[in-house]
């Protein structure tokens, strides 16, 4: 099932309306769904329904959008977010996630971990019985990436460095200047165990498995937005 922009927007609006209050510092996720949440916060600030909400962005793209819609920004040097609102690529029944297909997973994980609460916004196409329906992104240090790729392959996946337009001279670079390696596993039976194994590979900076971080998900279907709790 493909994501539906209308549903993504409904989920994002529902999460902002229910969970963002005046005076809050909010971690601002990255991707098309999170961008609806950023726009909604901007709308509510400009209408006066919200006051003094500040954001901590998870990417340069999100920072630009937040500035465009009038959300003042802070960094983690200045504050910690009380909540973070972010999208996901896959959501399992325990609210373990795969994130990072949009290329911002390291900063997203840093902000989510610094935040009291991670709220996921998505549509029902992102719900899976078990993670690993599609590839798992891993953010990788460019130095020695070839050996990092081998180490990832030894975990039983097919790793592929993400390229722009398939050009091996033009790798996709994250905001931090890192590569992203997309790892296709036959299945992911133990997300926390796999996350721990990937963390043991020196050049693998972070992976897109977010286990135990999300407390709540707002998931839109055709008829309604359901709130799921971990
Ligand atoms: C970016 C992400 C995104 O949140 C994830 O890819 C979902 O994106 P979208 O809302 O565009 O479907 O993890 O790194």
mmCIF file of C-alpha atoms and ligand atoms in Angstrom:
data_model
loop_
_atom_site.group_PDB
_atom_site.id
_atom_site.type_symbol
_atom_site.label_atom_id
_atom_site.label_comp_id
_atom_site.label_asym_id
_atom_site.label_seq_id
_atom_site.Cartn_x
_atom_site.Cartn_y
_atom_site.Cartn_z
ATOM 1 C CA UNK A 1 0.000 0.000 0.000
ATOM 2 C CA UNK A 2 1.325 3.469 -0.888
ATOM 3 C CA UNK A 3 1.256 6.389 1.535
ATOM 4 C CA UNK A 4 -1.623 8.799 1.054
ATOM 5 C CA UNK A 5 -0.654 12.490 1.495
ATOM 6 C CA UNK A 6 -4.180 13.332 2.765
ATOM 7 C CA UNK A 7 -3.927 10.700 5.493
ATOM 8 C CA UNK A 8 -0.391 11.771 6.405
ATOM 9 C CA UNK A 9 -1.627 15.335 6.836
ATOM 10 C CA UNK A 10 -4.601 14.226 8.971
ATOM 11 C CA UNK A 11 -2.328 12.220 11.280
ATOM 12 C CA UNK A 12 0.110 15.118 11.644
ATOM 13 C CA UNK A 13 -2.666 17.643 12.340
ATOM 14 C CA UNK A 14 -4.290 15.323 14.899
ATOM 15 C CA UNK A 15 -0.990 14.855 16.745
ATOM 16 C CA UNK A 16 -0.213 18.572 16.856
ATOM 17 C CA UNK A 17 -3.752 19.496 17.921
ATOM 18 C CA UNK A 18 -3.763 16.902 20.692
ATOM 19 C CA UNK A 19 -0.213 17.151 22.008
ATOM 20 C CA UNK A 20 1.390 20.548 21.329
ATOM 21 C CA UNK A 21 0.700 23.220 23.916
ATOM 22 C CA UNK A 22 1.771 26.845 24.245
ATOM 23 C CA UNK A 23 5.233 27.267 25.719
ATOM 24 C CA UNK A 24 6.481 23.839 24.592
ATOM 25 C CA UNK A 25 9.785 23.007 22.989
ATOM 26 C CA UNK A 26 9.064 20.485 20.229
ATOM 27 C CA UNK A 27 11.463 18.230 18.334
ATOM 28 C CA UNK A 28 10.600 18.625 14.654
ATOM 29 C CA UNK A 29 10.986 15.473 12.555
ATOM 30 C CA UNK A 30 11.917 15.102 8.911
ATOM 31 C CA UNK A 31 9.971 13.792 5.916
ATOM 32 C CA UNK A 32 6.662 14.510 4.260
ATOM 33 C CA UNK A 33 4.487 13.592 7.276
ATOM 34 C CA UNK A 34 6.611 15.498 9.787
ATOM 35 C CA UNK A 35 6.524 18.501 7.439
ATOM 36 C CA UNK A 36 2.710 18.612 7.846
ATOM 37 C CA UNK A 37 3.202 18.765 11.613
ATOM 38 C CA UNK A 38 5.657 21.649 11.202
ATOM 39 C CA UNK A 39 3.175 23.491 8.969
ATOM 40 C CA UNK A 40 0.348 22.904 11.455
ATOM 41 C CA UNK A 41 2.395 24.310 14.351
ATOM 42 C CA UNK A 42 3.221 27.319 12.165
ATOM 43 C CA UNK A 43 -0.488 27.821 11.353
ATOM 44 C CA UNK A 44 -1.505 27.638 15.012
ATOM 45 C CA UNK A 45 1.245 30.080 15.998
ATOM 46 C CA UNK A 46 0.212 32.578 13.339
ATOM 47 C CA UNK A 47 -3.482 32.307 14.247
ATOM 48 C CA UNK A 48 -2.632 32.845 17.928
ATOM 49 C CA UNK A 49 -4.048 29.450 18.961
ATOM 50 C CA UNK A 50 -0.534 28.558 20.149
ATOM 51 C CA UNK A 51 2.052 30.877 21.674
ATOM 52 C CA UNK A 52 5.744 30.610 22.352
ATOM 53 C CA UNK A 53 6.289 27.175 20.806
ATOM 54 C CA UNK A 54 9.905 26.638 19.791
ATOM 55 C CA UNK A 55 11.310 23.828 17.677
ATOM 56 C CA UNK A 56 14.461 21.734 17.588
ATOM 57 C CA UNK A 57 14.813 20.530 13.980
ATOM 58 C CA UNK A 58 16.154 17.114 12.934
ATOM 59 C CA UNK A 59 17.466 18.282 9.543
ATOM 60 C CA UNK A 60 18.419 21.374 7.575
ATOM 61 C CA UNK A 61 15.311 20.887 5.420
ATOM 62 C CA UNK A 62 13.069 20.910 8.480
ATOM 63 C CA UNK A 63 14.913 23.925 9.903
ATOM 64 C CA UNK A 64 14.236 25.864 6.672
ATOM 65 C CA UNK A 65 10.555 24.908 6.660
ATOM 66 C CA UNK A 66 10.158 25.807 10.345
ATOM 67 C CA UNK A 67 11.681 29.224 9.718
ATOM 68 C CA UNK A 68 9.401 29.757 6.695
ATOM 69 C CA UNK A 69 6.290 29.033 8.771
ATOM 70 C CA UNK A 70 7.436 31.128 11.723
ATOM 71 C CA UNK A 71 8.576 28.614 14.334
ATOM 72 C CA UNK A 72 11.538 29.974 16.345
ATOM 73 C CA UNK A 73 14.329 27.402 16.544
ATOM 74 C CA UNK A 74 16.586 26.211 19.344
ATOM 75 C CA UNK A 75 19.459 23.723 19.356
ATOM 76 C CA UNK A 76 20.211 20.887 21.758
ATOM 77 C CA UNK A 77 22.939 23.170 23.187
ATOM 78 C CA UNK A 78 20.152 25.392 24.504
ATOM 79 C CA UNK A 79 17.308 23.069 25.461
ATOM 80 C CA UNK A 80 15.748 19.612 25.248
ATOM 81 C CA UNK A 81 12.435 18.966 23.481
ATOM 82 C CA UNK A 82 9.518 17.998 25.708
ATOM 83 C CA UNK A 83 8.017 16.064 22.825
ATOM 84 C CA UNK A 84 9.206 15.167 19.332
ATOM 85 C CA UNK A 85 6.840 14.611 16.422
ATOM 86 C CA UNK A 86 8.282 12.562 13.567
ATOM 87 C CA UNK A 87 7.267 10.223 10.765
ATOM 88 C CA UNK A 88 8.275 6.603 10.247
ATOM 89 C CA UNK A 89 8.729 4.149 7.401
ATOM 90 C CA UNK A 90 7.499 1.077 9.283
ATOM 91 C CA UNK A 91 5.689 0.747 12.628
ATOM 92 C CA UNK A 92 5.288 -2.616 14.386
ATOM 93 C CA UNK A 93 2.590 -3.431 16.977
ATOM 94 C CA UNK A 94 4.974 -2.460 19.856
ATOM 95 C CA UNK A 95 5.744 0.880 18.170
ATOM 96 C CA UNK A 96 9.259 -0.209 17.226
ATOM 97 C CA UNK A 97 10.079 1.682 14.042
ATOM 98 C CA UNK A 98 12.172 1.723 10.933
ATOM 99 C CA UNK A 99 13.123 5.283 10.045
ATOM 100 C CA UNK A 100 15.653 6.939 7.794
ATOM 101 C CA UNK A 101 14.433 6.295 4.286
ATOM 102 C CA UNK A 102 14.249 10.114 4.118
ATOM 103 C CA UNK A 103 17.938 10.320 5.027
ATOM 104 C CA UNK A 104 17.933 11.979 8.459
ATOM 105 C CA UNK A 105 17.992 9.080 10.905
ATOM 106 C CA UNK A 106 21.039 10.019 13.008
ATOM 107 C CA UNK A 107 19.790 13.503 13.887
ATOM 108 C CA UNK A 108 16.253 12.147 14.268
ATOM 109 C CA UNK A 109 17.468 9.557 16.760
ATOM 110 C CA UNK A 110 19.550 12.097 18.685
ATOM 111 C CA UNK A 111 16.569 14.451 19.025
ATOM 112 C CA UNK A 112 14.132 11.615 19.834
ATOM 113 C CA UNK A 113 16.463 10.247 22.516
ATOM 114 C CA UNK A 114 16.893 13.716 24.037
ATOM 115 C CA UNK A 115 13.141 14.210 24.096
ATOM 116 C CA UNK A 116 10.771 13.149 26.831
ATOM 117 C CA UNK A 117 8.327 11.662 24.346
ATOM 118 C CA UNK A 118 8.476 10.564 20.702
ATOM 119 C CA UNK A 119 5.137 10.821 18.921
ATOM 120 C CA UNK A 120 4.949 9.119 15.524
ATOM 121 C CA UNK A 121 2.720 10.367 12.737
ATOM 122 C CA UNK A 122 1.886 8.080 9.835
ATOM 123 C CA UNK A 123 -0.820 6.517 7.748
ATOM 124 C CA UNK A 124 -1.912 2.899 7.885
ATOM 125 C CA UNK A 125 0.379 1.923 4.979
ATOM 126 C CA UNK A 126 3.272 2.140 7.471
ATOM 127 C CA UNK A 127 1.850 -0.504 9.850
ATOM 128 C CA UNK A 128 3.599 -3.887 9.691
ATOM 129 C CA UNK A 129 3.306 -7.105 11.692
ATOM 130 C CA UNK A 130 7.107 -7.302 11.857
ATOM 131 C CA UNK A 131 9.790 -4.793 10.875
ATOM 132 C CA UNK A 132 11.851 -5.453 7.748
ATOM 133 C CA UNK A 133 9.170 -5.390 5.060
ATOM 134 C CA UNK A 134 11.614 -3.173 3.176
ATOM 135 C CA UNK A 135 15.231 -2.042 3.643
ATOM 136 C CA UNK A 136 16.809 -0.742 6.853
ATOM 137 C CA UNK A 137 18.878 2.452 6.444
ATOM 138 C CA UNK A 138 22.181 2.743 8.323
ATOM 139 C CA UNK A 139 24.125 6.006 8.561
ATOM 140 C CA UNK A 140 27.793 5.270 7.861
ATOM 141 C CA UNK A 141 31.042 7.208 8.244
ATOM 142 C CA UNK A 142 32.570 7.698 4.746
ATOM 143 C CA UNK A 143 36.070 6.731 5.971
ATOM 144 C CA UNK A 144 36.453 3.002 5.335
ATOM 145 C CA UNK A 145 32.845 2.616 4.204
ATOM 146 C CA UNK A 146 33.766 -0.417 2.116
ATOM 147 C CA UNK A 147 34.752 -2.424 5.197
ATOM 148 C CA UNK A 148 31.689 -1.162 7.091
ATOM 149 C CA UNK A 149 29.571 -2.453 4.197
ATOM 150 C CA UNK A 150 31.234 -5.877 4.524
ATOM 151 C CA UNK A 151 30.589 -5.917 8.270
ATOM 152 C CA UNK A 152 26.929 -5.074 7.670
ATOM 153 C CA UNK A 153 26.679 -7.851 5.042
ATOM 154 C CA UNK A 154 28.053 -10.316 7.618
ATOM 155 C CA UNK A 155 24.856 -9.679 9.651
ATOM 156 C CA UNK A 156 22.899 -11.365 6.844
ATOM 157 C CA UNK A 157 21.720 -8.437 4.736
ATOM 158 C CA UNK A 158 22.361 -7.077 1.275
ATOM 159 C CA UNK A 159 23.797 -3.596 1.892
ATOM 160 C CA UNK A 160 23.711 -0.926 -0.790
ATOM 161 C CA UNK A 161 25.229 2.533 -0.485
ATOM 162 C CA UNK A 162 22.577 5.138 -1.331
ATOM 163 C CA UNK A 163 23.443 7.088 -4.492
ATOM 164 C CA UNK A 164 21.936 10.090 -6.221
ATOM 165 C CA UNK A 165 20.588 9.048 -9.654
ATOM 166 C CA UNK A 166 22.465 5.731 -9.402
ATOM 167 C CA UNK A 167 25.808 7.528 -9.871
ATOM 168 C CA UNK A 168 28.550 5.895 -7.787
ATOM 169 C CA UNK A 169 30.516 9.156 -7.916
ATOM 170 C CA UNK A 170 27.585 10.982 -6.379
ATOM 171 C CA UNK A 171 26.656 9.300 -3.075
ATOM 172 C CA UNK A 172 23.768 10.637 -1.024
ATOM 173 C CA UNK A 173 25.190 12.640 1.889
ATOM 174 C CA UNK A 174 23.330 13.302 5.124
ATOM 175 C CA UNK A 175 23.349 16.724 6.798
ATOM 176 C CA UNK A 176 26.304 15.446 8.843
ATOM 177 C CA UNK A 177 28.241 14.526 5.662
ATOM 178 C CA UNK A 178 27.779 10.773 6.155
ATOM 179 C CA UNK A 179 26.743 8.031 3.756
ATOM 180 C CA UNK A 180 23.523 6.048 4.078
ATOM 181 C CA UNK A 181 23.680 2.309 3.449
ATOM 182 C CA UNK A 182 20.331 0.639 2.773
ATOM 183 C CA UNK A 183 20.349 -2.921 4.134
ATOM 184 C CA UNK A 184 17.851 -5.488 2.901
ATOM 185 C CA UNK A 185 17.358 -8.267 5.454
ATOM 186 C CA UNK A 186 15.266 -11.374 4.678
ATOM 187 C CA UNK A 187 13.455 -10.595 7.970
ATOM 188 C CA UNK A 188 14.096 -8.774 11.266
ATOM 189 C CA UNK A 189 12.986 -11.102 14.048
ATOM 190 C CA UNK A 190 14.711 -9.227 16.891
ATOM 191 C CA UNK A 191 14.886 -5.452 16.211
ATOM 192 C CA UNK A 192 16.616 -4.600 19.542
ATOM 193 C CA UNK A 193 19.186 -7.375 19.052
ATOM 194 C CA UNK A 194 19.923 -6.268 15.488
ATOM 195 C CA UNK A 195 20.231 -2.641 16.593
ATOM 196 C CA UNK A 196 22.795 -3.722 19.229
ATOM 197 C CA UNK A 197 24.760 -5.749 16.643
ATOM 198 C CA UNK A 198 24.866 -2.843 14.192
ATOM 199 C CA UNK A 199 26.063 -0.537 17.002
ATOM 200 C CA UNK A 200 29.110 -2.801 17.445
ATOM 201 C CA UNK A 201 30.339 -1.997 13.901
ATOM 202 C CA UNK A 202 32.683 0.995 14.302
ATOM 203 C CA UNK A 203 31.808 2.793 11.035
ATOM 204 C CA UNK A 204 28.056 2.321 11.461
ATOM 205 C CA UNK A 205 27.066 5.547 13.219
ATOM 206 C CA UNK A 206 23.388 4.679 13.776
ATOM 207 C CA UNK A 207 20.718 2.541 12.207
ATOM 208 C CA UNK A 208 17.086 3.286 11.470
ATOM 209 C CA UNK A 209 15.745 0.872 14.095
ATOM 210 C CA UNK A 210 14.010 2.957 16.777
ATOM 211 C CA UNK A 211 13.177 0.492 19.533
ATOM 212 C CA UNK A 212 11.576 1.641 22.778
ATOM 213 C CA UNK A 213 11.644 5.304 21.760
ATOM 214 C CA UNK A 214 8.093 5.922 20.532
ATOM 215 C CA UNK A 215 5.342 6.066 23.153
ATOM 216 C CA UNK A 216 2.460 7.090 20.893
ATOM 217 C CA UNK A 217 1.553 6.895 17.215
ATOM 218 C CA UNK A 218 -1.178 8.830 15.405
ATOM 219 C CA UNK A 219 -2.072 6.633 12.434
ATOM 220 C CA UNK A 220 -4.593 7.817 9.858
ATOM 221 C CA UNK A 221 -6.735 5.493 7.751
ATOM 222 C CA UNK A 222 -9.531 6.392 5.312
ATOM 223 C CA UNK A 223 -12.085 6.968 8.064
ATOM 224 C CA UNK A 224 -10.255 7.983 11.229
ATOM 225 C CA UNK A 225 -6.983 8.647 13.005
ATOM 226 C CA UNK A 226 -6.207 5.992 15.588
ATOM 227 C CA UNK A 227 -3.950 6.688 18.566
ATOM 228 C CA UNK A 228 -1.708 3.728 19.369
ATOM 229 C CA UNK A 229 0.251 3.457 22.655
ATOM 230 C CA UNK A 230 3.424 1.409 23.197
HETATM 231 C C1 LIG B 1 13.494 10.526 7.477
HETATM 232 C C2 LIG B 1 12.493 9.638 8.106
HETATM 233 C C3 LIG B 1 11.054 9.882 7.776
HETATM 234 O O1 LIG B 1 10.386 10.229 8.945
HETATM 235 C C4 LIG B 1 10.494 8.629 7.177
HETATM 236 O O2 LIG B 1 11.287 8.312 6.053
HETATM 237 C C5 LIG B 1 9.028 8.836 6.758
HETATM 238 O O3 LIG B 1 8.970 9.768 5.730
HETATM 239 P P1 LIG B 1 7.585 10.227 5.087
HETATM 240 O O4 LIG B 1 6.810 10.912 6.136
HETATM 241 O O5 LIG B 1 8.014 11.162 3.963
HETATM 242 O O6 LIG B 1 6.902 8.995 4.575
HETATM 243 O O7 LIG B 1 12.776 8.764 8.881
HETATM 244 O O8 LIG B 1 14.808 10.140 7.828
#
